[in-house]
Amino acid sequence: EVQLVQSGAEVKKSGTTLKISCKASGYTFIDYYMHWVQQAPGKGLQWMGLIDPENGETVYAEKFQGRVAITADTSTDTSYMELSTLGFEDTAIYYCTTGGPTYWGQGTLVAVSS
Amino acid sequence: DIVLTQTPLSSPVTLGQPASISCRSSQSLVHSDGNTHLSWLQQRPGQPPRLLIYNISNRFSGVPDRFSGSGAVTDFTLKISRVEAEDVGVYYCTQATQSVTFGGGTRVEIK
C-alpha cells in the first residue's frame, strides 16, 4: 500500500524558513516525481513544484521561484519542501503528492504569525 | 501556464439526481506521448484530495462507477450519475501535460 506520511503542524514567525518532510513507502521512490501543493484556508490547490527523486532535478512554479526548495533523500525515501521568507499569506495546508496525482499525504498545517 | 476554468462554482444537487462539472483548458492537453493528462480529484471537508479519474475517463481503483469522465483536447466533463451524501465536497480538475495546474474547484452540496 502506497503511503505518504508528512511531518506535523507548525507555527512559524514571519520572515523565517519552513521545512516539511514527506516519507514515502509502498512503492519504489525513484519511479515517480514528487509534487508539493499549497492550499490556503478556504481556497483551491496551488502547485508549488516537483522533484525527480532519481536525479534530483526540480521544477518550480513561477509564484514560488526563488523561495522554495524541494529535495529528496533516496536513502530514507523522504522528500522535503523548504519555503523561505515566510509571510502571512503562506498560512496554508501543504501536501505532497506522487503518481501524478494518484497518492496524497495527509497534509501539514502551517500557521505564520508575527 | 495552462489555465483550467471550471464551471459551475457551486452545484446544489438533490440526492439521487445527476451532477455535471465542466473543465475548460486554455490550451490543448494532448501530450506528445499521445495521452491527455487530465484528472479529476475529490476533496471532502477536512480531507486531502483523492484521485477519482485519470487520463480523461479512467476511474481509479475503488472509485464508484457513478463517477465518469469524458471530453477531449480542451473540454472535459465529470459526471456523477446519482449523487449520494458522501459525494459532498469540492471537485478539481488538474492537468499534468505541461507542468501542473489545477482548476478553481466546484463545490457539490445537497439541496
PDB file of C-alpha atoms in Angstrom:
ATOM      1  CA  GLU A   1       0.000   0.000   0.000  1.00  0.00           C
ATOM      2  CA  VAL A   2       1.385   3.373  -1.040  1.00  0.00           C
ATOM      3  CA  GLN A   3       1.630   5.829   1.846  1.00  0.00           C
ATOM      4  CA  LEU A   4       2.909   9.384   2.104  1.00  0.00           C
ATOM      5  CA  VAL A   5       3.318  10.478   5.729  1.00  0.00           C
ATOM      6  CA  GLN A   6       4.026  14.135   6.338  1.00  0.00           C
ATOM      7  CA  SER A   7       5.553  15.896   9.321  1.00  0.00           C
ATOM      8  CA  GLY A   8       3.368  17.607  11.901  1.00  0.00           C
ATOM      9  CA  ALA A   9       1.750  21.022  12.137  1.00  0.00           C
ATOM     10  CA  GLU A  10       3.960  24.072  12.556  1.00  0.00           C
ATOM     11  CA  VAL A  11       3.670  27.628  13.799  1.00  0.00           C
ATOM     12  CA  LYS A  12       6.308  29.909  12.281  1.00  0.00           C
ATOM     13  CA  LYS A  13       7.263  33.548  12.644  1.00  0.00           C
ATOM     14  CA  SER A  14       7.070  35.738   9.571  1.00  0.00           C
ATOM     15  CA  GLY A  15      10.405  36.071   7.821  1.00  0.00           C
ATOM     16  CA  THR A  16      11.625  32.628   8.904  1.00  0.00           C
ATOM     17  CA  THR A  17      12.017  29.392   6.912  1.00  0.00           C
ATOM     18  CA  LEU A  18       9.740  26.353   6.889  1.00  0.00           C
ATOM     19  CA  LYS A  19      10.862  22.788   6.192  1.00  0.00           C
ATOM     20  CA  ILE A  20       8.327  19.957   5.858  1.00  0.00           C
ATOM     21  CA  SER A  21       9.011  16.270   5.239  1.00  0.00           C
ATOM     22  CA  CYS A  22       7.096  13.606   3.351  1.00  0.00           C
ATOM     23  CA  LYS A  23       8.101   9.966   3.883  1.00  0.00           C
ATOM     24  CA  ALA A  24       7.085   7.577   1.136  1.00  0.00           C
ATOM     25  CA  SER A  25       6.502   3.846   1.401  1.00  0.00           C
ATOM     26  CA  GLY A  26       4.869   1.065  -0.564  1.00  0.00           C
ATOM     27  CA  TYR A  27       6.456   1.833  -3.931  1.00  0.00           C
ATOM     28  CA  THR A  28       9.865   2.467  -5.495  1.00  0.00           C
ATOM     29  CA  PHE A  29      10.623   6.054  -4.504  1.00  0.00           C
ATOM     30  CA  ILE A  30      12.677   6.936  -7.563  1.00  0.00           C
ATOM     31  CA  ASP A  31       9.985   5.767 -10.010  1.00  0.00           C
ATOM     32  CA  TYR A  32       7.695   8.802  -9.640  1.00  0.00           C
ATOM     33  CA  TYR A  33       8.041  12.556  -9.363  1.00  0.00           C
ATOM     34  CA  MET A  34       7.104  14.053  -6.005  1.00  0.00           C
ATOM     35  CA  HIS A  35       4.985  17.204  -6.153  1.00  0.00           C
ATOM     36  CA  TRP A  36       4.159  19.763  -3.470  1.00  0.00           C
ATOM     37  CA  VAL A  37       0.850  21.633  -3.335  1.00  0.00           C
ATOM     38  CA  GLN A  38      -0.286  24.585  -1.219  1.00  0.00           C
ATOM     39  CA  GLN A  39      -3.886  25.119  -0.084  1.00  0.00           C
ATOM     40  CA  ALA A  40      -4.637  28.380   1.705  1.00  0.00           C
ATOM     41  CA  PRO A  41      -7.611  28.415   4.115  1.00  0.00           C
ATOM     42  CA  GLY A  42     -10.870  28.082   2.183  1.00  0.00           C
ATOM     43  CA  LYS A  43      -9.037  28.261  -1.148  1.00  0.00           C
ATOM     44  CA  GLY A  44      -8.122  25.956  -4.001  1.00  0.00           C
ATOM     45  CA  LEU A  45      -5.000  23.948  -4.812  1.00  0.00           C
ATOM     46  CA  GLN A  46      -1.817  25.682  -5.915  1.00  0.00           C
ATOM     47  CA  TRP A  47       1.024  23.646  -7.419  1.00  0.00           C
ATOM     48  CA  MET A  48       4.417  24.630  -5.959  1.00  0.00           C
ATOM     49  CA  GLY A  49       6.867  22.368  -7.741  1.00  0.00           C
ATOM     50  CA  LEU A  50       8.227  18.878  -8.216  1.00  0.00           C
ATOM     51  CA  ILE A  51      11.339  16.800  -7.907  1.00  0.00           C
ATOM     52  CA  ASP A  52      12.523  13.769  -9.826  1.00  0.00           C
ATOM     53  CA  PRO A  53      13.969  11.685  -6.970  1.00  0.00           C
ATOM     54  CA  GLU A  54      16.061   9.657  -9.389  1.00  0.00           C
ATOM     55  CA  ASN A  55      18.303  12.562 -10.348  1.00  0.00           C
ATOM     56  CA  GLY A  56      17.278  15.426  -8.061  1.00  0.00           C
ATOM     57  CA  GLU A  57      16.044  17.646 -10.893  1.00  0.00           C
ATOM     58  CA  THR A  58      13.432  20.165  -9.829  1.00  0.00           C
ATOM     59  CA  VAL A  59      10.814  22.370 -11.472  1.00  0.00           C
ATOM     60  CA  TYR A  60       9.191  25.197  -9.527  1.00  0.00           C
ATOM     61  CA  ALA A  61       6.079  27.257 -10.104  1.00  0.00           C
ATOM     62  CA  GLU A  62       6.832  30.851 -11.002  1.00  0.00           C
ATOM     63  CA  LYS A  63       4.904  32.054  -7.948  1.00  0.00           C
ATOM     64  CA  PHE A  64       7.360  30.332  -5.591  1.00  0.00           C
ATOM     65  CA  GLN A  65      10.555  30.539  -7.649  1.00  0.00           C
ATOM     66  CA  GLY A  66      13.429  31.779  -5.502  1.00  0.00           C
ATOM     67  CA  ARG A  67      11.681  30.975  -2.204  1.00  0.00           C
ATOM     68  CA  VAL A  68      11.085  27.229  -2.454  1.00  0.00           C
ATOM     69  CA  ALA A  69      13.477  24.305  -2.486  1.00  0.00           C
ATOM     70  CA  ILE A  70      12.343  20.690  -2.895  1.00  0.00           C
ATOM     71  CA  THR A  71      14.780  17.892  -2.134  1.00  0.00           C
ATOM     72  CA  ALA A  72      14.678  14.104  -1.987  1.00  0.00           C
ATOM     73  CA  ASP A  73      16.703  11.698   0.149  1.00  0.00           C
ATOM     74  CA  THR A  74      16.755   8.313  -1.568  1.00  0.00           C
ATOM     75  CA  SER A  75      18.376   6.662   1.475  1.00  0.00           C
ATOM     76  CA  THR A  76      15.224   7.310   3.523  1.00  0.00           C
ATOM     77  CA  ASP A  77      12.636   7.679   0.727  1.00  0.00           C
ATOM     78  CA  THR A  78      11.781  11.123   2.042  1.00  0.00           C
ATOM     79  CA  SER A  79      11.100  14.372   0.222  1.00  0.00           C
ATOM     80  CA  TYR A  80      11.450  17.791   1.822  1.00  0.00           C
ATOM     81  CA  MET A  81       9.928  21.142   0.950  1.00  0.00           C
ATOM     82  CA  GLU A  82      11.630  24.277   2.239  1.00  0.00           C
ATOM     83  CA  LEU A  83       9.915  27.665   1.933  1.00  0.00           C
ATOM     84  CA  SER A  84      11.847  30.767   2.962  1.00  0.00           C
ATOM     85  CA  THR A  85      10.952  34.341   3.918  1.00  0.00           C
ATOM     86  CA  LEU A  86       7.538  33.288   5.209  1.00  0.00           C
ATOM     87  CA  GLY A  87       4.673  35.759   5.075  1.00  0.00           C
ATOM     88  CA  PHE A  88       1.144  35.609   6.474  1.00  0.00           C
ATOM     89  CA  GLU A  89      -0.063  34.538   3.012  1.00  0.00           C
ATOM     90  CA  ASP A  90       1.911  31.301   3.453  1.00  0.00           C
ATOM     91  CA  THR A  91      -0.522  30.150   6.156  1.00  0.00           C
ATOM     92  CA  ALA A  92      -1.889  27.028   4.489  1.00  0.00           C
ATOM     93  CA  ILE A  93      -2.027  23.253   4.371  1.00  0.00           C
ATOM     94  CA  TYR A  94       0.852  21.796   2.363  1.00  0.00           C
ATOM     95  CA  TYR A  95       0.504  18.435   0.619  1.00  0.00           C
ATOM     96  CA  CYS A  96       2.983  16.123  -1.037  1.00  0.00           C
ATOM     97  CA  THR A  97       1.584  14.011  -3.847  1.00  0.00           C
ATOM     98  CA  THR A  98       3.006  11.434  -6.217  1.00  0.00           C
ATOM     99  CA  GLY A  99       1.979   9.129  -9.059  1.00  0.00           C
ATOM    100  CA  GLY A 100       0.754  12.181 -10.943  1.00  0.00           C
ATOM    101  CA  PRO A 101      -1.517  12.867  -8.729  1.00  0.00           C
ATOM    102  CA  THR A 102      -2.617   9.465  -7.516  1.00  0.00           C
ATOM    103  CA  TYR A 103      -1.393   9.418  -3.916  1.00  0.00           C
ATOM    104  CA  TRP A 104      -1.517  12.273  -1.390  1.00  0.00           C
ATOM    105  CA  GLY A 105      -0.041  12.887   2.018  1.00  0.00           C
ATOM    106  CA  GLN A 106      -2.338  13.785   4.895  1.00  0.00           C
ATOM    107  CA  GLY A 107      -1.283  17.433   4.723  1.00  0.00           C
ATOM    108  CA  THR A 108       0.767  19.654   7.037  1.00  0.00           C
ATOM    109  CA  LEU A 109      -0.934  22.698   8.533  1.00  0.00           C
ATOM    110  CA  VAL A 110       1.321  25.732   8.763  1.00  0.00           C
ATOM    111  CA  ALA A 111       0.403  28.967  10.528  1.00  0.00           C
ATOM    112  CA  VAL A 112       2.557  32.066  10.114  1.00  0.00           C
ATOM    113  CA  SER A 113       2.387  34.668  12.848  1.00  0.00           C
ATOM    114  CA  SER A 114       4.081  37.976  13.601  1.00  0.00           C
TER     115      SER A 114
ATOM    116  CA  ASP B   1       0.856  28.436 -17.953  1.00  0.00           C
ATOM    117  CA  ILE B   2      -2.193  26.359 -18.824  1.00  0.00           C
ATOM    118  CA  VAL B   3      -5.324  27.756 -17.171  1.00  0.00           C
ATOM    119  CA  LEU B   4      -8.168  25.403 -16.252  1.00  0.00           C
ATOM    120  CA  THR B   5     -11.593  27.009 -15.858  1.00  0.00           C
ATOM    121  CA  GLN B   6     -14.261  25.036 -14.004  1.00  0.00           C
ATOM    122  CA  THR B   7     -17.982  25.662 -14.105  1.00  0.00           C
ATOM    123  CA  PRO B   8     -20.155  25.933 -12.155  1.00  0.00           C
ATOM    124  CA  LEU B   9     -18.516  27.260  -8.985  1.00  0.00           C
ATOM    125  CA  SER B  10     -21.193  25.572  -6.933  1.00  0.00           C
ATOM    126  CA  SER B  11     -23.663  22.801  -7.706  1.00  0.00           C
ATOM    127  CA  PRO B  12     -26.576  22.205  -5.306  1.00  0.00           C
ATOM    128  CA  VAL B  13     -27.987  18.779  -6.131  1.00  0.00           C
ATOM    129  CA  THR B  14     -30.873  16.682  -4.860  1.00  0.00           C
ATOM    130  CA  LEU B  15     -29.857  13.248  -3.533  1.00  0.00           C
ATOM    131  CA  GLY B  16     -30.161  10.671  -6.283  1.00  0.00           C
ATOM    132  CA  GLN B  17     -30.024  13.251  -9.066  1.00  0.00           C
ATOM    133  CA  PRO B  18     -27.115  13.709 -11.506  1.00  0.00           C
ATOM    134  CA  ALA B  19     -24.419  16.368 -11.357  1.00  0.00           C
ATOM    135  CA  SER B  20     -22.072  17.584 -14.061  1.00  0.00           C
ATOM    136  CA  ILE B  21     -18.907  19.671 -13.835  1.00  0.00           C
ATOM    137  CA  SER B  22     -17.115  21.244 -16.774  1.00  0.00           C
ATOM    138  CA  CYS B  23     -13.384  21.941 -17.083  1.00  0.00           C
ATOM    139  CA  ARG B  24     -12.080  24.013 -19.981  1.00  0.00           C
ATOM    140  CA  SER B  25      -8.368  24.335 -20.728  1.00  0.00           C
ATOM    141  CA  SER B  26      -6.668  27.373 -22.263  1.00  0.00           C
ATOM    142  CA  GLN B  27      -4.559  25.022 -24.418  1.00  0.00           C
ATOM    143  CA  SER B  28      -4.723  21.505 -25.792  1.00  0.00           C
ATOM    144  CA  LEU B  29      -3.944  18.912 -23.125  1.00  0.00           C
ATOM    145  CA  VAL B  30      -2.824  16.256 -25.611  1.00  0.00           C
ATOM    146  CA  HIS B  31       0.728  15.302 -24.620  1.00  0.00           C
ATOM    147  CA  SER B  32       3.467  14.287 -27.035  1.00  0.00           C
ATOM    148  CA  ASP B  33       3.187  10.785 -25.556  1.00  0.00           C
ATOM    149  CA  GLY B  34      -0.337  10.565 -27.021  1.00  0.00           C
ATOM    150  CA  ASN B  35      -2.085  10.720 -23.656  1.00  0.00           C
ATOM    151  CA  THR B  36      -4.208  13.541 -22.304  1.00  0.00           C
ATOM    152  CA  HIS B  37      -3.125  14.058 -18.721  1.00  0.00           C
ATOM    153  CA  LEU B  38      -6.373  15.421 -17.338  1.00  0.00           C
ATOM    154  CA  SER B  39      -7.513  14.111 -13.969  1.00  0.00           C
ATOM    155  CA  TRP B  40     -10.350  14.778 -11.538  1.00  0.00           C
ATOM    156  CA  LEU B  41      -9.922  14.995  -7.764  1.00  0.00           C
ATOM    157  CA  GLN B  42     -12.464  14.960  -4.947  1.00  0.00           C
ATOM    158  CA  GLN B  43     -11.787  16.772  -1.690  1.00  0.00           C
ATOM    159  CA  ARG B  44     -14.202  16.024   1.124  1.00  0.00           C
ATOM    160  CA  PRO B  45     -14.328  18.516   4.021  1.00  0.00           C
ATOM    161  CA  GLY B  46     -11.206  18.261   6.179  1.00  0.00           C
ATOM    162  CA  GLN B  47      -9.601  15.638   3.946  1.00  0.00           C
ATOM    163  CA  PRO B  48      -6.737  15.661   1.438  1.00  0.00           C
ATOM    164  CA  PRO B  49      -7.681  15.410  -2.232  1.00  0.00           C
ATOM    165  CA  ARG B  50      -8.437  11.959  -3.623  1.00  0.00           C
ATOM    166  CA  LEU B  51      -7.966  10.838  -7.224  1.00  0.00           C
ATOM    167  CA  LEU B  52     -11.212   9.866  -8.981  1.00  0.00           C
ATOM    168  CA  ILE B  53     -10.444   9.880 -12.718  1.00  0.00           C
ATOM    169  CA  TYR B  54      -7.177   9.972 -14.682  1.00  0.00           C
ATOM    170  CA  ASN B  55      -6.396  10.437 -18.378  1.00  0.00           C
ATOM    171  CA  ILE B  56      -9.875  11.899 -19.017  1.00  0.00           C
ATOM    172  CA  SER B  57     -12.001   8.847 -18.353  1.00  0.00           C
ATOM    173  CA  ASN B  58     -10.213   6.132 -16.351  1.00  0.00           C
ATOM    174  CA  ARG B  59     -11.661   5.516 -12.907  1.00  0.00           C
ATOM    175  CA  PHE B  60      -9.046   4.995 -10.197  1.00  0.00           C
ATOM    176  CA  SER B  61      -9.174   1.857  -8.084  1.00  0.00           C
ATOM    177  CA  GLY B  62     -12.123   1.802  -5.686  1.00  0.00           C
ATOM    178  CA  VAL B  63     -13.965   4.734  -7.261  1.00  0.00           C
ATOM    179  CA  PRO B  64     -17.699   4.030  -7.640  1.00  0.00           C
ATOM    180  CA  ASP B  65     -18.960   3.666 -11.201  1.00  0.00           C
ATOM    181  CA  ARG B  66     -21.421   6.542 -10.717  1.00  0.00           C
ATOM    182  CA  PHE B  67     -18.408   8.780 -11.446  1.00  0.00           C
ATOM    183  CA  SER B  68     -17.445   9.147 -15.097  1.00  0.00           C
ATOM    184  CA  GLY B  69     -15.177  11.426 -17.086  1.00  0.00           C
ATOM    185  CA  SER B  70     -15.300  12.435 -20.733  1.00  0.00           C
ATOM    186  CA  GLY B  71     -14.005  15.010 -23.173  1.00  0.00           C
ATOM    187  CA  ALA B  72     -11.055  15.732 -25.402  1.00  0.00           C
ATOM    188  CA  VAL B  73      -8.371  18.316 -26.240  1.00  0.00           C
ATOM    189  CA  THR B  74      -9.596  21.351 -24.248  1.00  0.00           C
ATOM    190  CA  ASP B  75     -13.079  20.468 -22.971  1.00  0.00           C
ATOM    191  CA  PHE B  76     -13.738  17.924 -20.255  1.00  0.00           C
ATOM    192  CA  THR B  77     -16.616  16.842 -18.035  1.00  0.00           C
ATOM    193  CA  LEU B  78     -17.034  14.959 -14.788  1.00  0.00           C
ATOM    194  CA  LYS B  79     -20.447  13.408 -14.234  1.00  0.00           C
ATOM    195  CA  ILE B  80     -21.966  11.891 -11.131  1.00  0.00           C
ATOM    196  CA  SER B  81     -24.915   9.775 -12.258  1.00  0.00           C
ATOM    197  CA  ARG B  82     -26.742   9.756  -8.907  1.00  0.00           C
ATOM    198  CA  VAL B  83     -25.379  11.985  -6.143  1.00  0.00           C
ATOM    199  CA  GLU B  84     -25.040  10.412  -2.702  1.00  0.00           C
ATOM    200  CA  ALA B  85     -24.470  12.192   0.611  1.00  0.00           C
ATOM    201  CA  GLU B  86     -20.807  11.085   0.680  1.00  0.00           C
ATOM    202  CA  ASP B  87     -20.179  12.948  -2.591  1.00  0.00           C
ATOM    203  CA  VAL B  88     -20.379  16.338  -0.870  1.00  0.00           C
ATOM    204  CA  GLY B  89     -17.132  18.227  -1.290  1.00  0.00           C
ATOM    205  CA  VAL B  90     -15.062  20.195  -3.765  1.00  0.00           C
ATOM    206  CA  TYR B  91     -14.052  18.730  -7.110  1.00  0.00           C
ATOM    207  CA  TYR B  92     -10.958  19.826  -9.013  1.00  0.00           C
ATOM    208  CA  CYS B  93      -9.714  19.116 -12.495  1.00  0.00           C
ATOM    209  CA  THR B  94      -5.945  19.051 -12.877  1.00  0.00           C
ATOM    210  CA  GLN B  95      -3.568  18.715 -15.813  1.00  0.00           C
ATOM    211  CA  ALA B  96      -0.033  17.355 -15.992  1.00  0.00           C
ATOM    212  CA  THR B  97       0.528  17.716 -19.740  1.00  0.00           C
ATOM    213  CA  GLN B  98       2.551  20.906 -19.323  1.00  0.00           C
ATOM    214  CA  SER B  99       3.809  21.454 -15.787  1.00  0.00           C
ATOM    215  CA  VAL B 100       0.873  21.080 -13.357  1.00  0.00           C
ATOM    216  CA  THR B 101      -2.156  23.285 -12.818  1.00  0.00           C
ATOM    217  CA  PHE B 102      -5.488  22.918 -11.060  1.00  0.00           C
ATOM    218  CA  GLY B 103      -8.928  24.256 -11.828  1.00  0.00           C
ATOM    219  CA  GLY B 104     -10.534  26.580  -9.314  1.00  0.00           C
ATOM    220  CA  GLY B 105     -12.813  23.902  -7.896  1.00  0.00           C
ATOM    221  CA  THR B 106     -16.558  23.167  -7.911  1.00  0.00           C
ATOM    222  CA  ARG B 107     -18.435  22.708  -4.658  1.00  0.00           C
ATOM    223  CA  VAL B 108     -21.056  19.945  -4.715  1.00  0.00           C
ATOM    224  CA  GLU B 109     -23.653  20.265  -1.992  1.00  0.00           C
ATOM    225  CA  ILE B 110     -27.004  18.698  -1.227  1.00  0.00           C
ATOM    226  CA  LYS B 111     -30.124  20.819  -1.740  1.00  0.00           C
TER     227      LYS B 111
END
